[in-house]
Tab-separated table of C-alpha atoms and ligand atoms in Angstrom:
chain	number	residue	atom	x	y	z
A	194	MET	CA	134.065	173.236	103.855
A	195	LEU	CA	137.881	175.336	104.807
A	196	GLU	CA	135.244	178.272	105.636
A	197	ALA	CA	135.029	176.418	109.724
A	198	LYS	CA	138.166	175.611	110.055
A	199	THR	CA	141.226	177.478	111.830
A	200	VAL	CA	145.162	177.521	111.239
A	201	ILE	CA	147.162	178.416	113.341
A	202	LEU	CA	150.552	179.907	111.695
A	203	GLY	CA	153.807	180.137	113.747
A	204	VAL	CA	156.484	181.440	111.906
A	205	THR	CA	159.833	181.874	113.659
A	206	GLY	CA	162.895	184.487	113.067
A	207	GLY	CA	164.501	183.484	109.284
A	208	ILE	CA	164.717	185.767	106.646
A	209	ALA	CA	161.645	183.715	105.226
A	210	ALA	CA	159.728	184.940	107.284
A	211	TYR	CA	158.378	188.027	104.845
A	212	LYS	CA	157.003	184.637	102.996
A	213	ALA	CA	154.993	183.880	105.801
A	214	VAL	CA	153.017	186.726	104.651
A	215	GLU	CA	151.496	185.548	101.026
A	216	LEU	CA	151.080	182.341	102.713
A	217	LEU	CA	148.770	184.218	104.854
A	218	ARG	CA	146.932	185.438	101.862
A	219	LEU	CA	147.202	181.981	100.067
A	220	LEU	CA	145.796	180.495	103.247
A	221	LYS	CA	143.402	183.296	103.839
A	222	LYS	CA	141.717	183.085	100.544
A	223	THR	CA	140.237	179.714	100.929
A	224	GLY	CA	138.325	181.075	103.647
A	225	VAL	CA	139.665	178.880	106.425
A	226	ASP	CA	139.935	181.531	109.501
A	227	VAL	CA	143.391	181.936	110.756
A	228	HIS	CA	145.361	183.564	113.649
A	229	VAL	CA	148.917	184.129	114.401
A	230	VAL	CA	151.902	183.538	116.782
A	231	MET	CA	155.769	184.418	116.198
A	232	THR	CA	158.376	184.393	118.222
A	233	LYS	CA	161.016	187.504	119.192
A	234	ALA	CA	163.028	186.432	117.246
A	235	ALA	CA	160.153	186.902	113.779
A	236	THR	CA	159.636	190.162	114.648
A	237	GLU	CA	162.956	191.450	114.243
A	238	PHE	CA	162.107	190.056	110.359
A	239	VAL	CA	158.522	191.663	109.248
A	240	ALA	CA	156.581	193.657	112.775
A	241	PRO	CA	153.733	192.012	113.742
A	242	LEU	CA	151.005	194.682	112.429
A	243	THR	CA	151.301	193.531	109.138
A	244	PHE	CA	149.957	190.256	110.232
A	245	GLN	CA	147.612	191.394	112.453
A	246	THR	CA	146.269	193.720	109.524
A	247	LEU	CA	146.569	190.111	106.716
A	248	SER	CA	144.711	187.831	109.525
A	249	GLY	CA	142.008	189.934	110.695
A	250	HIS	CA	143.659	188.907	113.822
A	251	PRO	CA	145.355	190.176	117.081
A	252	VAL	CA	149.587	188.464	116.485
A	253	ASN	CA	149.618	186.012	119.432
A	254	LEU	CA	153.021	187.280	120.931
A	255	ASP	CA	154.502	186.362	124.268
A	256	LEU	CA	153.076	183.325	126.623
A	257	PHE	CA	151.883	185.296	130.141
A	258	ASN	CA	148.948	187.469	128.294
A	259	LEU	CA	145.484	185.743	128.596
A	260	ILE	CA	143.364	186.109	125.366
A	261	SER	CA	140.610	186.516	128.156
A	262	GLU	CA	140.196	186.628	131.647
A	263	GLN	CA	138.997	182.892	131.483
A	264	GLU	CA	140.957	182.264	128.750
A	265	ILE	CA	144.727	180.967	128.830
A	266	GLY	CA	146.876	182.460	125.771
A	267	HIS	CA	148.393	178.873	124.712
A	268	ILE	CA	146.051	176.395	125.450
A	269	SER	CA	143.224	178.455	123.780
A	270	LEU	CA	145.053	177.989	120.701
A	271	ALA	CA	145.938	174.668	120.303
A	272	ASP	CA	142.525	174.274	121.471
A	273	ARG	CA	140.710	176.026	118.150
A	274	ALA	CA	143.466	174.627	115.964
A	275	ASP	CA	142.750	172.781	112.898
A	276	LEU	CA	146.024	172.505	111.854
A	277	PHE	CA	149.585	174.055	113.122
A	278	LEU	CA	151.856	175.322	110.895
A	279	ILE	CA	155.049	176.557	110.921
A	280	ALA	CA	156.668	178.421	108.399
A	281	PRO	CA	158.799	178.924	108.205
A	282	ALA	CA	160.290	177.316	111.643
A	283	THR	CA	164.105	177.520	111.957
A	284	ALA	CA	166.778	174.499	113.500
A	285	ASN	CA	166.107	176.123	116.342
A	286	PHE	CA	162.700	175.604	116.901
A	287	ILE	CA	162.747	172.386	115.598
A	288	GLY	CA	165.016	171.710	117.708
A	289	LYS	CA	163.118	172.911	120.715
A	290	ALA	CA	159.861	170.735	119.135
A	291	ALA	CA	161.864	168.003	119.277
A	292	ASN	CA	163.391	167.554	122.665
A	293	GLY	CA	160.238	169.227	124.032
A	294	ILE	CA	160.972	172.166	125.353
A	295	ALA	CA	158.787	174.817	125.509
A	296	ASP	CA	159.748	178.324	126.811
A	297	ASP	CA	158.041	180.367	124.411
A	298	LEU	CA	154.261	180.840	123.106
A	299	LEU	CA	154.956	178.870	120.164
A	300	THR	CA	156.221	176.079	121.321
A	301	THR	CA	154.316	175.505	124.264
A	302	THR	CA	151.241	175.848	122.043
A	303	VAL	CA	152.860	173.120	119.349
A	304	MET	CA	152.888	170.926	122.402
A	305	ALA	CA	149.625	171.262	123.284
A	306	THR	CA	147.518	171.282	120.993
A	307	ARG	CA	146.072	167.470	119.253
A	308	ALA	CA	145.671	168.561	115.736
A	309	PRO	CA	147.903	168.217	112.330
A	310	VAL	CA	151.807	169.168	112.722
A	311	LEU	CA	152.679	170.997	109.523
A	312	ILE	CA	156.494	172.271	109.281
A	313	ALA	CA	158.776	174.241	106.836
A	314	PRO	CA	161.180	174.035	107.783
A	315	ALA	CA	163.808	177.705	106.759
A	316	MET	CA	167.877	177.950	107.680
A	317	ASN	CA	171.675	177.869	105.917
A	318	CYS	CA	172.350	174.985	103.766
A	319	ASN	CA	174.881	173.508	106.777
A	320	MET	CA	172.327	173.699	109.820
A	321	PHE	CA	170.198	171.776	107.595
A	322	GLU	CA	172.172	169.201	107.257
A	323	ASN	CA	174.104	169.157	110.630
A	324	PRO	CA	173.013	165.623	112.070
A	325	ILE	CA	172.445	166.983	114.620
A	326	TYR	CA	168.669	169.020	112.952
A	327	ARG	CA	168.265	165.488	110.993
A	328	GLU	CA	168.779	163.702	114.259
A	329	ASN	CA	165.515	165.995	114.858
A	330	GLU	CA	163.703	166.625	112.217
A	331	GLN	CA	162.733	162.412	112.100
A	332	LYS	CA	162.176	162.913	115.646
A	333	LEU	CA	159.327	164.748	114.808
A	334	ARG	CA	159.000	162.683	112.260
A	335	GLN	CA	158.681	160.097	113.443
A	336	ARG	CA	156.088	162.147	116.383
A	337	GLY	CA	153.176	161.804	113.229
A	338	TYR	CA	154.833	165.730	112.650
A	339	ARG	CA	154.537	166.339	108.444
A	340	PHE	CA	157.902	168.512	106.323
A	341	VAL	CA	156.938	170.697	104.113
A	342	ASP	CA	161.034	170.421	102.772
A	343	PRO	CA	162.563	172.649	101.545
A	344	VAL	CA	164.310	173.148	97.997
A	345	THR	CA	167.482	173.764	96.796
A	346	GLY	CA	168.930	177.477	95.934
A	347	GLN	CA	170.323	180.971	96.916
A	348	LEU	CA	170.207	181.847	100.264
A	349	ALA	CA	169.206	184.521	102.287
A	350	CYS	CA	172.893	184.042	103.541
A	351	GLY	CA	175.366	183.471	100.574
A	352	TRP	CA	174.972	180.031	100.657
A	353	GLU	CA	173.647	178.060	97.906
A	354	GLY	CA	172.650	174.651	98.423
A	355	SER	CA	168.846	173.249	100.254
A	356	GLY	CA	167.394	174.946	103.163
A	357	LYS	CA	165.453	176.524	101.522
A	358	MET	CA	161.999	177.472	102.050
A	359	GLN	CA	158.989	175.965	99.760
A	360	GLU	CA	157.325	178.300	97.469
A	361	PRO	CA	153.508	179.226	99.927
A	362	ALA	CA	151.616	178.286	97.583
A	363	VAL	CA	153.288	174.910	97.814
A	364	ILE	CA	152.695	175.409	101.852
A	365	CYS	CA	149.784	176.344	101.773
A	366	GLU	CA	148.747	173.021	98.783
A	367	ALA	CA	149.779	170.682	101.872
A	368	ALA	CA	148.011	172.478	104.233
A	369	ILE	CA	144.691	172.816	102.191
A	370	ALA	CA	144.776	168.996	102.057
A	371	LEU	CA	145.833	168.519	105.330
A	372	LEU	CA	142.808	170.179	106.513
A	373	SER	CA	140.726	168.482	103.527
A	374	GLU	CA	139.030	165.342	103.816
A	375	GLN	CA	140.736	162.040	103.241
A	376	ASP	CA	137.339	160.853	100.926
A	377	LEU	CA	139.004	159.612	97.423
A	378	ALA	CA	142.338	158.371	99.637
A	379	GLY	CA	143.308	154.809	98.174
A	380	GLU	CA	141.775	155.697	93.975
A	381	THR	CA	143.995	156.607	91.405
A	382	VAL	CA	142.045	159.518	88.949
A	383	LEU	CA	143.379	160.211	85.735
A	384	VAL	CA	142.299	163.868	84.121
A	385	THR	CA	142.703	164.965	80.997
A	386	ALA	CA	142.655	168.705	80.891
A	387	GLY	CA	143.572	171.517	78.052
A	388	PRO	CA	143.581	171.676	74.699
A	389	THR	CA	145.314	169.581	71.741
A	390	ARG	CA	147.435	171.186	68.948
A	391	GLU	CA	147.778	169.464	65.263
A	392	GLU	CA	150.168	170.943	63.313
A	393	ILE	CA	149.966	172.642	59.688
A	394	ASP	CA	153.562	173.277	59.412
A	395	PRO	CA	156.630	174.277	61.933
A	396	VAL	CA	154.472	178.078	62.595
A	397	ARG	CA	151.280	177.050	62.561
A	398	PHE	CA	148.232	174.940	64.341
A	399	ILE	CA	145.153	174.141	64.532
A	400	SER	CA	143.961	173.739	68.248
A	401	ASN	CA	141.210	175.770	70.683
A	402	HIS	CA	140.852	177.462	73.894
A	403	SER	CA	141.099	175.701	76.863
A	404	SER	CA	143.077	177.365	79.093
A	405	GLY	CA	143.744	173.631	81.450
A	406	LYS	CA	141.624	175.380	83.804
A	407	MET	CA	138.833	172.729	84.483
A	408	GLY	CA	140.487	169.982	84.894
A	409	TYR	CA	143.728	171.281	86.679
A	410	ALA	CA	141.282	172.187	89.192
A	411	ILE	CA	139.344	168.453	89.744
A	412	ALA	CA	143.242	167.109	89.021
A	413	ARG	CA	143.821	169.979	92.188
A	414	ALA	CA	140.912	168.850	93.901
A	415	ALA	CA	141.623	165.287	93.793
A	416	TRP	CA	144.921	165.593	95.568
A	417	ARG	CA	143.842	167.691	98.016
A	418	ARG	CA	141.108	164.499	99.130
A	419	GLY	CA	143.770	161.955	99.527
A	420	ALA	CA	143.824	160.521	96.057
A	421	ARG	CA	146.854	159.287	93.811
A	422	VAL	CA	145.971	162.219	90.566
A	423	ILE	CA	147.893	162.092	86.938
A	424	LEU	CA	147.295	164.722	84.877
A	425	VAL	CA	147.277	164.382	81.524
A	426	SER	CA	147.885	167.766	79.802
A	427	GLY	CA	148.069	169.403	77.037
A	428	PRO	CA	149.286	172.521	76.145
A	429	SER	CA	148.469	174.630	79.299
A	430	ALA	CA	150.091	178.100	80.693
A	431	LEU	CA	148.796	177.238	84.291
A	432	ALA	CA	151.763	175.718	86.755
A	433	PRO	CA	151.130	171.755	87.270
A	434	PRO	CA	149.377	171.532	89.176
A	435	TYR	CA	150.714	170.522	93.690
A	436	GLY	CA	151.609	166.849	94.643
A	437	VAL	CA	149.934	165.894	90.640
A	438	GLU	CA	151.714	163.412	88.523
A	439	THR	CA	151.755	164.948	85.571
A	440	VAL	CA	152.769	163.819	81.505
A	441	LEU	CA	152.183	166.949	78.984
A	442	VAL	CA	151.460	166.017	75.733
A	443	THR	CA	151.278	168.045	71.944
A	444	THR	CA	148.468	166.269	69.835
A	445	ALA	CA	145.256	164.184	70.393
A	446	VAL	CA	147.208	160.592	68.983
A	447	GLU	CA	149.841	161.486	71.770
A	448	MET	CA	147.419	162.416	74.827
A	449	ARG	CA	145.804	159.325	73.482
A	450	ASP	CA	149.012	157.405	74.008
A	451	ALA	CA	149.236	158.919	77.449
A	452	VAL	CA	146.154	158.284	78.709
A	453	MET	CA	146.203	153.841	77.327
A	454	ALA	CA	149.480	153.904	78.936
A	455	ARG	CA	148.553	154.649	81.890
A	456	LEU	CA	144.432	153.424	81.588
A	457	ASP	CA	144.361	150.073	83.932
A	458	GLU	CA	145.721	152.408	87.112
A	459	ALA	CA	143.001	153.810	87.521
A	460	SER	CA	140.295	153.744	89.191
A	461	ILE	CA	137.966	157.015	88.662
A	462	VAL	CA	138.956	159.111	84.993
A	463	VAL	CA	137.470	162.338	83.818
A	464	LYS	CA	137.974	163.104	80.471
A	465	SER	CA	137.873	167.216	80.273
A	466	ALA	CA	140.077	168.105	77.788
A	467	ALA	CA	139.174	169.599	74.144
A	468	VAL	CA	140.977	167.048	71.308
A	469	ALA	CA	140.941	168.164	68.338
A	470	ASP	CA	138.703	166.310	66.664
A	471	TYR	CA	140.774	166.395	63.765
A	472	ARG	CA	144.693	166.655	62.602
A	473	PRO	CA	145.947	167.492	59.280
A	474	VAL	CA	147.232	164.900	56.481
A	475	SER	CA	150.573	166.074	56.448
A	476	ARG	CA	152.561	168.321	58.213
A	477	ALA	CA	155.288	170.469	56.098
A	478	GLY	CA	158.120	170.282	56.821
A	479	SER	CA	158.115	174.396	55.856
A	480	LYS	CA	156.473	177.412	56.420
A	481	VAL	CA	153.711	176.800	54.060
A	482	LYS	CA	153.864	179.995	51.048
A	483	LYS	CA	151.598	182.456	51.306
A	484	ASP	CA	149.326	182.446	47.509
A	485	THR	CA	147.610	184.519	45.783
A	486	GLY	CA	144.375	181.747	45.598
A	487	ALA	CA	143.446	179.914	48.423
A	488	LEU	CA	144.949	177.160	50.665
A	489	CYS	CA	142.872	173.371	51.091
A	490	ILE	CA	144.902	171.763	54.034
A	491	GLU	CA	143.194	167.520	54.476
A	492	LEU	CA	142.241	166.726	56.957
A	493	GLU	CA	141.740	163.071	58.523
A	494	LYS	CA	139.719	162.037	62.271
A	495	ASN	CA	141.435	162.163	65.236
A	496	PRO	CA	141.447	158.988	67.980
A	497	ASP	CA	137.817	159.517	69.602
A	498	ILE	CA	140.250	158.774	72.745
A	499	LEU	CA	136.541	158.824	75.161
A	500	THR	CA	135.154	156.137	73.133
A	501	GLU	CA	137.973	153.636	73.277
A	502	ILE	CA	138.548	153.844	77.457
A	503	GLY	CA	134.595	153.457	78.216
A	504	ARG	CA	134.757	149.633	75.144
A	505	ALA	CA	137.919	149.162	78.333
A	506	LYS	CA	135.465	150.703	81.152
A	507	GLN	CA	135.799	147.547	82.986
A	508	GLY	CA	134.668	149.321	86.553
A	509	LYS	CA	136.012	152.315	86.070
A	510	ILE	CA	134.095	154.744	86.664
A	511	LEU	CA	134.006	157.331	83.124
A	512	VAL	CA	133.519	161.221	82.936
A	513	GLY	CA	133.181	163.748	80.362
A	514	PHE	CA	132.645	166.630	79.266
A	515	ALA	CA	130.325	167.998	76.772
A	516	ALA	CA	131.283	171.090	75.065
A	517	GLU	CA	128.804	172.898	72.394
A	518	THR	CA	127.471	175.802	71.678
A	519	ASP	CA	123.512	174.213	70.519
A	520	ASP	CA	120.981	171.563	71.530
A	521	LEU	CA	122.978	170.806	74.828
A	522	LEU	CA	121.095	168.556	76.541
A	523	ALA	CA	120.466	166.354	73.370
A	524	ASN	CA	124.341	167.117	72.586
A	525	ALA	CA	125.249	165.711	75.834
A	526	GLY	CA	122.804	163.177	75.906
A	527	LYS	CA	124.215	161.147	73.288
A	528	LYS	CA	127.549	161.144	73.833
A	529	LEU	CA	126.469	159.858	77.341
A	530	THR	CA	125.937	156.769	75.740
A	531	ALA	CA	127.769	156.956	72.520
A	532	LYS	CA	130.751	156.792	74.900
A	533	ASN	CA	129.621	154.742	77.751
A	534	LEU	CA	129.720	157.477	80.798
A	535	ASP	CA	129.639	157.500	84.628
A	536	MET	CA	128.344	160.632	83.868
A	537	ILE	CA	128.987	163.943	81.610
A	538	VAL	CA	128.660	167.679	82.286
A	539	ALA	CA	128.102	169.561	79.512
A	540	ASN	CA	128.790	173.315	78.917
A	541	ASN	CA	127.054	175.644	76.915
A	542	VAL	CA	130.876	177.657	76.148
A	543	SER	CA	128.737	180.323	73.964
A	544	GLU	CA	127.597	180.903	76.719
A	545	PRO	CA	128.498	183.724	79.459
A	546	GLY	CA	130.470	182.278	82.574
A	547	ALA	CA	130.988	179.201	80.599
A	548	GLY	CA	133.430	176.994	78.867
A	549	PHE	CA	136.603	178.493	77.771
A	550	ASP	CA	139.454	180.663	80.112
A	551	ILE	CA	137.999	181.292	81.993
A	552	ASP	CA	137.190	180.927	86.351
A	553	THR	CA	133.398	180.074	86.742
A	554	ASN	CA	132.191	177.756	85.147
A	555	ILE	CA	127.768	176.389	84.067
A	556	VAL	CA	126.796	173.079	83.912
A	557	ARG	CA	123.977	170.213	83.163
A	558	ILE	CA	125.437	166.954	84.473
A	559	LEU	CA	123.369	164.188	82.702
A	560	TYR	CA	123.615	160.535	84.083
A	561	PRO	CA	122.563	157.022	82.360
A	562	GLY	CA	118.689	156.707	83.543
A	563	GLY	CA	117.830	160.310	82.199
A	564	LYS	CA	118.400	162.389	85.458
A	565	ILE	CA	119.902	165.763	84.968
A	566	GLU	CA	121.079	167.931	87.655
A	567	GLU	CA	121.395	171.624	87.117
A	568	PRO	CA	123.800	173.526	89.663
A	569	GLY	CA	123.264	177.459	87.449
A	570	LEU	CA	127.102	179.428	87.514
A	571	MET	CA	130.056	177.960	89.972
A	572	SER	CA	133.698	178.678	90.532
A	573	LYS	CA	135.740	176.056	88.523
A	574	ASP	CA	136.954	174.927	91.598
A	575	ASP	CA	134.006	174.270	93.633
A	576	LEU	CA	132.608	172.588	90.408
A	577	ALA	CA	135.294	170.412	90.744
A	578	GLY	CA	134.653	170.070	93.952
A	579	LEU	CA	131.037	169.332	93.039
A	580	ILE	CA	132.133	166.399	90.234
A	581	LEU	CA	133.512	163.878	92.942
A	582	ASP	CA	131.362	164.729	95.177
A	583	ARG	CA	129.313	162.988	91.988
A	584	VAL	CA	131.938	160.592	91.240
A	585	LEU	CA	131.495	159.564	95.355
A	586	GLY	CA	127.961	159.026	95.515
A	587	LEU	CA	128.076	157.306	92.207
A	588	LYS	CA	130.410	154.552	93.720
A	589	ASN	CA	128.871	154.139	96.969
B	25	PMT	O1	140.618	174.157	79.619
B	25	PMT	P1	139.516	174.954	80.059
B	25	PMT	O2	139.995	176.454	79.233
B	25	PMT	O3	139.056	175.192	81.715
B	25	PMT	O4	137.990	175.106	79.517
B	25	PMT	C1	136.392	173.822	80.427
B	25	PMT	C2	136.081	172.700	78.689
B	25	PMT	C3	135.091	174.050	78.158
B	25	PMT	C4	137.981	172.397	78.118
B	25	PMT	C5	136.026	172.687	78.988
B	25	PMT	O5	134.826	172.203	80.728
B	25	PMT	C6	135.164	171.075	78.572
B	25	PMT	O6	134.091	171.213	77.746
B	25	PMT	N1	136.202	170.344	77.412
B	25	PMT	C7	135.909	169.429	77.054
B	25	PMT	C8	135.469	169.613	75.630
B	25	PMT	C9	135.436	168.688	74.532
B	25	PMT	O7	136.138	167.768	73.573
B	25	PMT	O8	134.387	168.270	74.697
B	25	PMT	P2	133.519	167.597	73.590
B	25	PMT	O9	131.976	167.696	72.891
B	25	PMT	O10	134.083	168.061	71.750
B	25	PMT	O11	134.027	165.958	73.559
B	25	PMT	C10	133.478	165.653	74.024
B	25	PMT	C11	134.011	164.718	75.612
B	25	PMT	O12	134.279	163.383	74.495
B	25	PMT	C12	134.877	165.367	76.455
B	25	PMT	O13	134.889	164.700	77.265
B	25	PMT	C13	136.715	165.014	75.297
B	25	PMT	O14	137.524	165.092	76.803
B	25	PMT	C14	136.450	163.644	74.877
B	25	PMT	N2	136.969	163.847	73.197
B	25	PMT	C15	136.642	164.662	72.117
B	25	PMT	C16	136.630	164.443	71.049
B	25	PMT	C17	138.288	163.385	70.977
B	25	PMT	N3	138.599	162.801	70.382
B	25	PMT	N4	138.531	162.404	71.760
B	25	PMT	C18	138.252	162.949	72.655
B	25	PMT	O15	138.200	161.560	73.609
């Protein structure tokens, strides 16, 4: 669990140092313990007190400050780290690290650590493209140092180009993946999420309340654990999870086509999408006008994607969901068998704390043979982890 992990966050002297504050906040939200090391130049951009307050630990600034009488500061920090994260990393820091120069607390500690090192560069675009910088970066990559590549954009110096530090949320994702057990490495997980929309006319559609939160949490968790992840998502306000190959679709037929086109690549399929069971037989070309009488819309059945996958399963682990309002276990049990699933995650979507468009869920997990698991109320992130644990249990 990330709660037991320690990240040393190194902050060097660039304007992006202010973004390291947000990065620290995001890291803390995952439960990791963060200790901050700042270079002297970094303190010109952000006061150490900001990092001290948010990390809950004194900021480490000086090579010759001893944490306690028994411990040498930089060695103690280096040993304590499960991950060393440098954000922002200047060309100066990267040059020193690549060439074994250890003349301050940060460079000394990075040299002394055996933990993985993740570097988020931030610099002027001409510095970024300078062959000397490129050589230094390459040298570090060859030695196993990981990078979160900068993006192109408006730089603080006025230039437009590459060298802008990645967003804190992206850096945080990359850090979490390095801290997580890679127990899904080698697997390809195909996840569906969100609702589908079935258009009645150019302004109206049939849909449901799915936000995509459940499916996106599963996709994110699988990527963090080392899987290649393909997410087929209906319309959702959520940002595509970092590292995940996201395919956006609108209708159930589009979702079916996207899933079936990628099915052969997947070893694990998790179908958390709330697919509309019916669609209008025909879509009006222009807005249907209000009339005095009632309006009848003729509906026809959509393809049942999960049933199709169940028929073409071929050794894949297949996980379905069941959204019910009545007879949860009986209805979910029928779907488990009829769709040839390895497990089904059943939620009563009218129960407070469960179902659509919230951050928590309450589920029962049903397995062939009659076993039922009842994990109780939990965050969708934690539930995503639990589902993947169970999938791995079925594989082994
Ligand atoms: O997205 P959120 O806001 O986080 O909400 C999460 C959720 C409530 C959508 C999720 O927890 C959930 O229950 N997903 C399944 C919703 C659903 O469509 O359930 P169902 O019982 O109607 O379908 C059973 C299974 O068959 C599902 O895996 C579904 O993806 C699949 N199905 C259904 C119909 C269809 N035409 N094709 C399908 O593949």
